[in-house]
CSV table of C-alpha atoms and ligand atoms in Angstrom, one decimal:
chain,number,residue,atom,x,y,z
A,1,UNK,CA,10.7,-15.8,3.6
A,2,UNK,CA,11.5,-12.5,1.3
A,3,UNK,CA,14.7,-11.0,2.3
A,4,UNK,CA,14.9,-8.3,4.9
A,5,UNK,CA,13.8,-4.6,4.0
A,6,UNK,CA,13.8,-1.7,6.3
A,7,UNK,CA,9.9,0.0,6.4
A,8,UNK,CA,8.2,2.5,7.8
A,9,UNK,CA,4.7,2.5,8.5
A,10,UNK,CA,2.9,5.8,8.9
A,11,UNK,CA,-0.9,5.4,11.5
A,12,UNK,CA,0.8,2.3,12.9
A,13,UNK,CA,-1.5,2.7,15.9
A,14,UNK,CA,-5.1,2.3,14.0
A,15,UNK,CA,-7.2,-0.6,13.5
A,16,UNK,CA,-4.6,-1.5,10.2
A,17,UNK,CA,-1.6,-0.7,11.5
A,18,UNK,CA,-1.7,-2.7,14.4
A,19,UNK,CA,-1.4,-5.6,12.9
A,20,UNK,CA,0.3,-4.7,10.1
A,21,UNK,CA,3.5,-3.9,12.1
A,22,UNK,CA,3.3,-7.6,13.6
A,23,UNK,CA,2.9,-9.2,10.2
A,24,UNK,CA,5.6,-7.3,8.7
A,25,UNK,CA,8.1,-7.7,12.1
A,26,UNK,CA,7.4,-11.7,11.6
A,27,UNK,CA,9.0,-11.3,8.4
A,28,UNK,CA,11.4,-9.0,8.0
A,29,UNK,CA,12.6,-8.7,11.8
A,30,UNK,CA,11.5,-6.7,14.3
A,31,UNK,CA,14.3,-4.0,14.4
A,32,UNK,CA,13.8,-3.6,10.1
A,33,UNK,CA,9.9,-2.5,10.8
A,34,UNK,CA,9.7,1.3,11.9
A,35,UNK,CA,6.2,1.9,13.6
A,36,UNK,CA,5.1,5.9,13.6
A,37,UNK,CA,1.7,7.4,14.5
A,38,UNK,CA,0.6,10.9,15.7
A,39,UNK,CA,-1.1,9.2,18.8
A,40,UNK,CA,0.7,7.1,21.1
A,41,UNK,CA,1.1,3.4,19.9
A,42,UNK,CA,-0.3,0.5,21.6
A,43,UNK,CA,2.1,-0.9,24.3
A,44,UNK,CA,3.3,-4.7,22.6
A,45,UNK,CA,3.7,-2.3,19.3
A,46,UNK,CA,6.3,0.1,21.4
A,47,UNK,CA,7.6,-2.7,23.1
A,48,UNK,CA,8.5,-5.2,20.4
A,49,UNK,CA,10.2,-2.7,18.0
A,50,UNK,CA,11.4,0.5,17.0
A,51,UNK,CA,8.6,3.3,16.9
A,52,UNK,CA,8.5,7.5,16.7
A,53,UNK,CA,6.3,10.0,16.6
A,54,UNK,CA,5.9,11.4,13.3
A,55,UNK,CA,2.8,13.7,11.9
A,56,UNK,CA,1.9,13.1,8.5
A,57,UNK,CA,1.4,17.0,8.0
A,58,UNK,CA,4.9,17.8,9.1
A,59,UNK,CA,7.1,17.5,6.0
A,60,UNK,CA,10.2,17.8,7.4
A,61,UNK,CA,9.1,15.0,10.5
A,62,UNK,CA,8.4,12.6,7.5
A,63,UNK,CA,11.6,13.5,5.6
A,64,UNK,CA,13.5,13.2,8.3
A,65,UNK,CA,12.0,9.5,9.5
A,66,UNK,CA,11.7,8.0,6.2
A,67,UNK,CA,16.1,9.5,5.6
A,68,UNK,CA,17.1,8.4,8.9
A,69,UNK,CA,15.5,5.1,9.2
A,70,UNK,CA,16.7,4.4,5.7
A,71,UNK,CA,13.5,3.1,4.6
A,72,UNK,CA,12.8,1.4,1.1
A,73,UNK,CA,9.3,0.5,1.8
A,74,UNK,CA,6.7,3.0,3.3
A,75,UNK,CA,3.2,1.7,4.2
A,76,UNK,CA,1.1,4.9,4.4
A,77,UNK,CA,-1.5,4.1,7.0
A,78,UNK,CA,-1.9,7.6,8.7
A,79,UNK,CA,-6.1,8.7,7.5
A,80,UNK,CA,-8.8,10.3,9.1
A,81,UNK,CA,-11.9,7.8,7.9
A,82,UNK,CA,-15.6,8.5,6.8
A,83,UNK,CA,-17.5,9.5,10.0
A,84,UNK,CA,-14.6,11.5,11.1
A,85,UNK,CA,-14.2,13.3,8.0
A,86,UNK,CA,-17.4,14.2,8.1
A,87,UNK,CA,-17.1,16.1,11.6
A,88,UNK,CA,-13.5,17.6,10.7
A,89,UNK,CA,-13.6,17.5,6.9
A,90,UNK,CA,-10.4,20.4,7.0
A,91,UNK,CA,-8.7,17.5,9.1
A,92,UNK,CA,-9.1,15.0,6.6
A,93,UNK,CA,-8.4,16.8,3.7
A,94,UNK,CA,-4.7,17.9,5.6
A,95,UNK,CA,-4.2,14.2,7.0
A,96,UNK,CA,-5.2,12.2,4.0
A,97,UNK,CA,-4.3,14.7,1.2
A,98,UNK,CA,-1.3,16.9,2.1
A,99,UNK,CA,-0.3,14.0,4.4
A,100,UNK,CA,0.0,12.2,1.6
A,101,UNK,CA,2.0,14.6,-0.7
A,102,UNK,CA,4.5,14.8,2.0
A,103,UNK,CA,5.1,10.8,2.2
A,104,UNK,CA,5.6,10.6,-1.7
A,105,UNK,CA,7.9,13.6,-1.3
A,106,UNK,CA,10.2,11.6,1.4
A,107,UNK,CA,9.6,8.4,-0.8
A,108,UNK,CA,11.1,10.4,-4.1
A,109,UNK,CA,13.8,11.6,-2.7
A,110,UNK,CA,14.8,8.3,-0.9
A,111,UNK,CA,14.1,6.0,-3.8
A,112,UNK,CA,11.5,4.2,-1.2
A,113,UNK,CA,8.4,2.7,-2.9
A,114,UNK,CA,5.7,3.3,-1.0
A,115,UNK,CA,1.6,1.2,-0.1
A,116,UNK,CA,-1.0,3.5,-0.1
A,117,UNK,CA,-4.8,2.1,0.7
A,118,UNK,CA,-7.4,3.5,-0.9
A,119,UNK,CA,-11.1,2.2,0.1
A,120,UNK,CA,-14.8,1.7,-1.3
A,121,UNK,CA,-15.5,5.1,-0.4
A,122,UNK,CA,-14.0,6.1,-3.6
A,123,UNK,CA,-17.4,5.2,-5.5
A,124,UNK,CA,-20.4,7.7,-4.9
A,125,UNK,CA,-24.3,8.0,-5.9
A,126,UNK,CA,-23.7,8.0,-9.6
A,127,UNK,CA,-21.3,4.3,-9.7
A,128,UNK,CA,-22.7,0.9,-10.2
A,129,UNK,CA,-23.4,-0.7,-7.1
A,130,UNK,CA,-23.4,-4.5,-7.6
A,131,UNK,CA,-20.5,-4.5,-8.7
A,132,UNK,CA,-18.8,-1.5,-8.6
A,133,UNK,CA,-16.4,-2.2,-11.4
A,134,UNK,CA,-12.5,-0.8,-11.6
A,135,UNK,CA,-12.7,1.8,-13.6
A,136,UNK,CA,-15.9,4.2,-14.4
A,137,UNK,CA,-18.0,6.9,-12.2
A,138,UNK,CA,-16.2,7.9,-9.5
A,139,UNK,CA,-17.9,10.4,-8.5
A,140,UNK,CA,-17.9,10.3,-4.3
A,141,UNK,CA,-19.5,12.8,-2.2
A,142,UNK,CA,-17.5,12.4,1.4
A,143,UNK,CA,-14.9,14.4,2.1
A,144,UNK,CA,-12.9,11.0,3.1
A,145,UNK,CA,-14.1,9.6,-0.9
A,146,UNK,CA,-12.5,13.1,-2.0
A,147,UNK,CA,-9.6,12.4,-0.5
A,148,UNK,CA,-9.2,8.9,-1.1
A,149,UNK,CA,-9.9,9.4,-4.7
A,150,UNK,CA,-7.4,12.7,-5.1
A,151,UNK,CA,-5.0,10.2,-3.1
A,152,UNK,CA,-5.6,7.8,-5.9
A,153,UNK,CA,-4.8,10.3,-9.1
A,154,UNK,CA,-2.0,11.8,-6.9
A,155,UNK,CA,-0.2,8.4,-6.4
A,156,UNK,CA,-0.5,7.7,-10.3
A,157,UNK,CA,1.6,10.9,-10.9
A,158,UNK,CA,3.8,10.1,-8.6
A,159,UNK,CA,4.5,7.5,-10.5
A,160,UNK,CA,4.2,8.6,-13.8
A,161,UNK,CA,6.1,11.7,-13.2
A,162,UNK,CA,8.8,10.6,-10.6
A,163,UNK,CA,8.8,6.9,-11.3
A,164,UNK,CA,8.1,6.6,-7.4
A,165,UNK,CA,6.4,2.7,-7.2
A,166,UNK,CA,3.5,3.6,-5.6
A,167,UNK,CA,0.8,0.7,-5.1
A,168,UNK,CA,-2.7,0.9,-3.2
A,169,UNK,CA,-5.6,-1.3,-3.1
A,170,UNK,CA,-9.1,-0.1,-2.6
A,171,UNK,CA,-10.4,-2.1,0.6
A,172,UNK,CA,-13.8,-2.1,1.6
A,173,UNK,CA,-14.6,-2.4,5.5
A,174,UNK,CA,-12.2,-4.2,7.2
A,175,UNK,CA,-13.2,-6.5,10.1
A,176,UNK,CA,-10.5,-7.3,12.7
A,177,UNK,CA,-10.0,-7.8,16.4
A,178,UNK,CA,-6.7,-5.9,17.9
A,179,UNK,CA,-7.9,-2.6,17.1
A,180,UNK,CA,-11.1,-1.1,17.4
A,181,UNK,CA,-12.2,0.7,13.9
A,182,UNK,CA,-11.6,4.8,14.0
A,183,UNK,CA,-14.8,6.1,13.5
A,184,UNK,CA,-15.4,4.9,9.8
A,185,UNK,CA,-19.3,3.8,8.9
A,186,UNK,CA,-18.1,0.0,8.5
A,187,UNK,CA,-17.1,0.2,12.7
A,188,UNK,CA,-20.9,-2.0,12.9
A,189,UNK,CA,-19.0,-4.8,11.7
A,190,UNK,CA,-16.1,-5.1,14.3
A,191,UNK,CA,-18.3,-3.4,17.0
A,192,UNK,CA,-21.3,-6.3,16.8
A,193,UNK,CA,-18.7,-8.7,17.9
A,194,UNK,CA,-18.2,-7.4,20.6
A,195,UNK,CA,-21.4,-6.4,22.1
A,196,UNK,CA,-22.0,-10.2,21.1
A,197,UNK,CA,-19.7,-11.6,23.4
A,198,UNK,CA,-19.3,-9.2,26.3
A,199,UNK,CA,-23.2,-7.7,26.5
A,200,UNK,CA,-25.3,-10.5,24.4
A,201,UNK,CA,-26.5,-8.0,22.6
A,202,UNK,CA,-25.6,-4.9,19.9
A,203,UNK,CA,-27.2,-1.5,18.5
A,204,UNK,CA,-26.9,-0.6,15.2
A,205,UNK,CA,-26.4,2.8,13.5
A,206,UNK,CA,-27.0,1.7,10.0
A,207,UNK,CA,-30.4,0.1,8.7
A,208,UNK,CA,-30.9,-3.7,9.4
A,209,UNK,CA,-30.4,-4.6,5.5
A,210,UNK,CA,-27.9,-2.3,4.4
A,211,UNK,CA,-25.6,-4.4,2.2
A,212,UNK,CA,-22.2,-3.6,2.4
A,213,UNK,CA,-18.6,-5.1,1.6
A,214,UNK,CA,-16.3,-6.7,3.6
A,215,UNK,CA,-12.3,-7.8,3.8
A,216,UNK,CA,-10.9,-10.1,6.7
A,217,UNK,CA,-8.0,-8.4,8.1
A,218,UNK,CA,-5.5,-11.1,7.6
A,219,UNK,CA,-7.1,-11.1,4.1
A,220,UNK,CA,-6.1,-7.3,3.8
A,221,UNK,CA,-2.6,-8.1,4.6
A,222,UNK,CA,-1.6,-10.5,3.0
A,223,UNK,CA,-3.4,-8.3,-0.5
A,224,UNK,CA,-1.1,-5.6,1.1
A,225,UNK,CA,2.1,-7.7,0.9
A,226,UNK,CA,1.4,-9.5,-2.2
A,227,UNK,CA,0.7,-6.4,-4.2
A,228,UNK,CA,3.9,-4.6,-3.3
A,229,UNK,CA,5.8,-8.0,-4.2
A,230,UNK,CA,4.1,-8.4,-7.6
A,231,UNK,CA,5.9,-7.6,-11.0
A,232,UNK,CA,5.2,-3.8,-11.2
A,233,UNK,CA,5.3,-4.4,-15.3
A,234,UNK,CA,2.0,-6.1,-14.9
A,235,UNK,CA,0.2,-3.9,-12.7
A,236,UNK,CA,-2.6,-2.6,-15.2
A,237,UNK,CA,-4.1,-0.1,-12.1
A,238,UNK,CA,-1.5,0.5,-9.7
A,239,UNK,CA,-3.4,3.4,-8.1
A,240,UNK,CA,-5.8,1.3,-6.9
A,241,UNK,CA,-7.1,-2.4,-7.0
A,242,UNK,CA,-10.5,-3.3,-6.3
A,243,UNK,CA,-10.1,-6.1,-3.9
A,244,UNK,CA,-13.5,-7.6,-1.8
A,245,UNK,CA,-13.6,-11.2,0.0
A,246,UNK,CA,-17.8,-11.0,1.0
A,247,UNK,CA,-20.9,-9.1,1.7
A,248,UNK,CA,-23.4,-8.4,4.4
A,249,UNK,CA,-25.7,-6.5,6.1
A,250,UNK,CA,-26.1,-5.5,9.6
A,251,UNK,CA,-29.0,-8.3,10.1
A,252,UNK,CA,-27.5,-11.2,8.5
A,253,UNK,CA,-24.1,-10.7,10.1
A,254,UNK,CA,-26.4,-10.7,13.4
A,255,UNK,CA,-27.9,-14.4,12.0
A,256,UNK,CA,-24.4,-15.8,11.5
A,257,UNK,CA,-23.3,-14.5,15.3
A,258,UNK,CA,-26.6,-16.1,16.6
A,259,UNK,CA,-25.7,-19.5,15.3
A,260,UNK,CA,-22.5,-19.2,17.6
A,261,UNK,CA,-24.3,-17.1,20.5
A,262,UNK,CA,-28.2,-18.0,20.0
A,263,UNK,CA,-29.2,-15.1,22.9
A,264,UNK,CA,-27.3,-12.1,20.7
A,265,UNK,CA,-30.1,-9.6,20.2
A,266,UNK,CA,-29.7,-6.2,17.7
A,267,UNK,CA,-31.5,-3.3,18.1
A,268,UNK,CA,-31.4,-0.2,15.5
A,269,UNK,CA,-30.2,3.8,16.3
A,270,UNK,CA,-29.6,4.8,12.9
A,271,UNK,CA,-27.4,7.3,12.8
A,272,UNK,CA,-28.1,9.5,9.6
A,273,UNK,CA,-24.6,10.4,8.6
A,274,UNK,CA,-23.2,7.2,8.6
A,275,UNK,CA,-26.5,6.2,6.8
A,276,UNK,CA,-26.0,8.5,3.8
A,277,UNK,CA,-22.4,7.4,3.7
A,278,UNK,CA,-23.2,3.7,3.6
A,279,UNK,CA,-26.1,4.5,1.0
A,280,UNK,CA,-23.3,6.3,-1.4
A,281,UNK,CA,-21.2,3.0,-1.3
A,282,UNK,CA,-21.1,-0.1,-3.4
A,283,UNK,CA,-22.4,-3.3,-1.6
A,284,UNK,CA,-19.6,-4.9,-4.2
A,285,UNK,CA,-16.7,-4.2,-5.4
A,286,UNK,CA,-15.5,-6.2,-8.6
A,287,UNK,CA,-12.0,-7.5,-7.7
A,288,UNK,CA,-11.7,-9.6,-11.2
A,289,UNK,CA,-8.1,-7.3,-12.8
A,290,UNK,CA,-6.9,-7.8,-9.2
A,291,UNK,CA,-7.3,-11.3,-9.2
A,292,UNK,CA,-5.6,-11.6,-12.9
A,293,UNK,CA,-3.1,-8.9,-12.4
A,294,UNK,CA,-1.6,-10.3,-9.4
A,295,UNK,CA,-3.1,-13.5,-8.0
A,296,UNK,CA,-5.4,-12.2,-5.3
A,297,UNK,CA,-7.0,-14.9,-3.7
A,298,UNK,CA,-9.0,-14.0,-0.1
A,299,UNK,CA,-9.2,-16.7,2.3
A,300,UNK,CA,-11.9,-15.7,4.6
A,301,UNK,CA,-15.7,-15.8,3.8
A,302,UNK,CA,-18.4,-14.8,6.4
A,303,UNK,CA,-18.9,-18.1,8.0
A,304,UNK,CA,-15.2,-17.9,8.6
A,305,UNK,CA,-14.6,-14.4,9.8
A,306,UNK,CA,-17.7,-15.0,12.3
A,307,UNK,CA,-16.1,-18.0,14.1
A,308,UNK,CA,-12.6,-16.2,13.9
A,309,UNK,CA,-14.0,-12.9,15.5
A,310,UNK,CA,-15.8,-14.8,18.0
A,311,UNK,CA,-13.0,-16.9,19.3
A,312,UNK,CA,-10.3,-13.8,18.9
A,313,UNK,CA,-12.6,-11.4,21.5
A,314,UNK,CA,-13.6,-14.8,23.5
A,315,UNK,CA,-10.0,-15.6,24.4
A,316,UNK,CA,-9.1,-11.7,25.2
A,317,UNK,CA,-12.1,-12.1,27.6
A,318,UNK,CA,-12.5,-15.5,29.2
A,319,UNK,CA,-9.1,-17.0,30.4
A,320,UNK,CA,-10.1,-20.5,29.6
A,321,UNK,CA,-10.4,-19.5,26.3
A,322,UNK,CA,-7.1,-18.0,26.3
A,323,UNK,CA,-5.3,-21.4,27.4
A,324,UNK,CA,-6.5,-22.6,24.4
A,325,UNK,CA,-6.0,-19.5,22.0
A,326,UNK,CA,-2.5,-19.8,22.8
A,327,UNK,CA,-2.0,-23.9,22.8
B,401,LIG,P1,-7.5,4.2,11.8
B,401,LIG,O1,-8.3,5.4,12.0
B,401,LIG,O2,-7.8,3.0,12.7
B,401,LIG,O3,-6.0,4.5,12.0
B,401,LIG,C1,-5.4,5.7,11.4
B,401,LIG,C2,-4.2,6.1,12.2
B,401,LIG,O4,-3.7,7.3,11.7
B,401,LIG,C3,-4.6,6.3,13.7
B,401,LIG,O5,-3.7,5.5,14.5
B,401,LIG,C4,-4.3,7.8,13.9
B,401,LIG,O6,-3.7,8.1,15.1
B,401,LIG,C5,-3.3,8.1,12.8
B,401,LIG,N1,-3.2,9.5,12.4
B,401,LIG,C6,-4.3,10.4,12.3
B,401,LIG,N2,-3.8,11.6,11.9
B,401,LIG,C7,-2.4,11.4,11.8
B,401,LIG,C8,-1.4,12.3,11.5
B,401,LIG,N3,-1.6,13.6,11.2
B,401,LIG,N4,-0.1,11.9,11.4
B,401,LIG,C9,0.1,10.6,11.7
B,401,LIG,N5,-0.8,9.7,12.0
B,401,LIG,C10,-2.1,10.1,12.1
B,401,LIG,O7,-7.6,3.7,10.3
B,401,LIG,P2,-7.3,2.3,9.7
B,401,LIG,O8,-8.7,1.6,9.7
B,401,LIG,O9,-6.2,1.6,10.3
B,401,LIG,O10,-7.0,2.7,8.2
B,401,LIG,C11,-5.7,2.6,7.7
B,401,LIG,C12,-5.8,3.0,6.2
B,401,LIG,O11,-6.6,2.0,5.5
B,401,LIG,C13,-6.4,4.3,5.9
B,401,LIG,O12,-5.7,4.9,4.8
B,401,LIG,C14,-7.8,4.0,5.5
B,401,LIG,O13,-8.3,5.0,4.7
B,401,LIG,C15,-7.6,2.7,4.8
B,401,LIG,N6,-8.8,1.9,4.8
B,401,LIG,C16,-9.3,1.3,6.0
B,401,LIG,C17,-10.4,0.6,5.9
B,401,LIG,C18,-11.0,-0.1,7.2
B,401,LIG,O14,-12.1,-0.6,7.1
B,401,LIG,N7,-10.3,0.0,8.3
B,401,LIG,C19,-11.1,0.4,4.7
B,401,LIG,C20,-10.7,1.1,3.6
B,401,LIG,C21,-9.5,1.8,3.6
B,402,LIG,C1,-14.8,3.7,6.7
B,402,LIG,O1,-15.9,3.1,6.9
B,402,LIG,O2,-14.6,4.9,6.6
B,402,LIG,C2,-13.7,2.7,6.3
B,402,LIG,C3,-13.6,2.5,4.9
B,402,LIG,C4,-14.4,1.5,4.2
B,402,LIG,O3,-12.8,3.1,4.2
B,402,LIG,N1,-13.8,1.5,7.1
């Protein structure tokens, strides 16, 4: 167990957050983990801990929670993803960019270090796809990869300049079950879970093989934790790591559900904007310096992740399942 640190987390009530709070509460104690989001946090978050409202684009509101709670870590969460960047690309760019400026601000001035996730959405038309290496054409076209990306540079000088340790990885979708996904083009991949086990069956917005790259959530934290404990002398790209555990597309994740729920059927909307995104993206990212840099190891694979989602939203929905979730 590492020893107690006080932390903040910024967007604690997202699809992240909410279990990031959790995982760090089990270590560190629950009174040491601050949780903040604009929107109101999920009830067992509130409950379970101390939690305030904070906006990311008030300086003075992050200043003031980062001084007061005293925090030496800061997990940056707060974003506005890829589909909702595209409706309210302003948004984004105030959430994700100048939100962001603000947190390293409060982090310099309190000698905090600070987490700040990047995401595949970094890479754009002109990168290698398969797989999209750590260095080389970034070149995105969303406003959320613009952002991301700036995040990325702006973190480095942070760093460079100030000496604030800033770390991020660069996660590709994240599949989990607490949360749902906030409007980002990977959603398909939490969302087909559950329209296989409440509705038997799921519709689609992206194309049935549209490859893309995955992270198990427990996978994503544990990168997350391990990153920020690593020897910051050996971190070659602190600002960010690739890091990937497996691939899929819409119709072969609907394959490995049917072997668990042989009735699931999947038709296809697609939705062109989240299409276009998807198409921008690597189906790959190459996570080899993270692995060497730090040890990153994921645990999960598909045929993992599929049994673990399916048991997760079966024992939230069917009480007899839920006896034995919790045995
Ligand atoms: P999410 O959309 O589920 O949660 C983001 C949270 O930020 C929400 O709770 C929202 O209320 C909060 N927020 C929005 N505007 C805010 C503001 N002005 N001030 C404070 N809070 C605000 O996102 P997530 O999936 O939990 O993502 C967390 C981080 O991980 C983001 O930086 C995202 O870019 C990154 N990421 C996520 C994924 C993924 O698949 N979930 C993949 C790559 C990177
Ligand atoms: C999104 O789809 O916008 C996110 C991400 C991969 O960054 N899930």
């Amino acid at each position: 167990m590492p020893p107690a640190e006080r932390i903040l987390v910024t967007g604690a009530a997202g699809q992240v957050g909410s279990e990031l709070v959790p995982y760090l509460r089990e270590r560190h104690g629950p009174e040491n983990v601050v949780a903040t989001d604009l929107n109101p946090l999920p009830e067992a978050l509130a409950r379970a801990g101390p939690h305030l409202r904070v906006d990311c684009r008030d300086p003075a509101a992050v200043e003031d929670a980062v001084r007061r709670h005293d925090a030496r870590v800061v997990y940056h969460l707060a974003a506005i993803l890829s589909a909702a960047g595209e409706e309210a690309p302003r948004r984004a760019f105030q959430v994700n960019l100048e939100g962001l400026v603000y947190v390293l601000d409060a982090a310099r001035g309190a000698g905090a270090s600070v987490f700040v996730p990047s995401s595949i959405a970094v890479f754009g038309p002109s990168s290698p796809r398969d797989p999209a290496p750590q260095e080389g054409a970034l070149r995105p076209t969303s406003m959320y990869g613009i952002t991301k990306l700036s995040g990325e540079l702006l973190c480095d000088y942070y760093h460079l300049r100030f000496g604030v340790d800033v770390r991020g990885l660069r996660f590709p979708g994240i599949i989990s079950h607490v949360t749902r996904p906030g409007r980002g083009t990977t959603d398909f991949a939490v969302e087909i879970f559950y329209g296989a086990v409440e509705e038997g069956r799921y519709t689609c917005y992206l194309e049935p093989d549209t490859r893309m790259d995955f992270l198990y959530i427990s996978d994503a934290l544990e990168g997350a934790v391990a990153l920020m404990a690593a020897d910051g002398d050996g971190l070659r790209y602190r600002n960010a790591y690739n890091v990937t555990s497996f691939q899929a597309t819409p119709e072969e994740l609907a394959r490995a559900i049917r072997a668990h729920v042989p009735e699931f059927e999947v038709d296809y909307e697609v939705d062109p904007v989240r299409q276009a995104l998807a198409d921008t993206w690597p189906r790959r990212l190459d996570d080899g310096p993270a692995r060497a840099d730090w040890g990153w190891r994921p645990r999960y694979d598909l045929e993992s992740v599929v049994e673990e989602m399916l048991q997760r939203i079966r024992a939230r929905t069917n009480p007899e399942e839920r006896r034995v979730d919790a045995s």
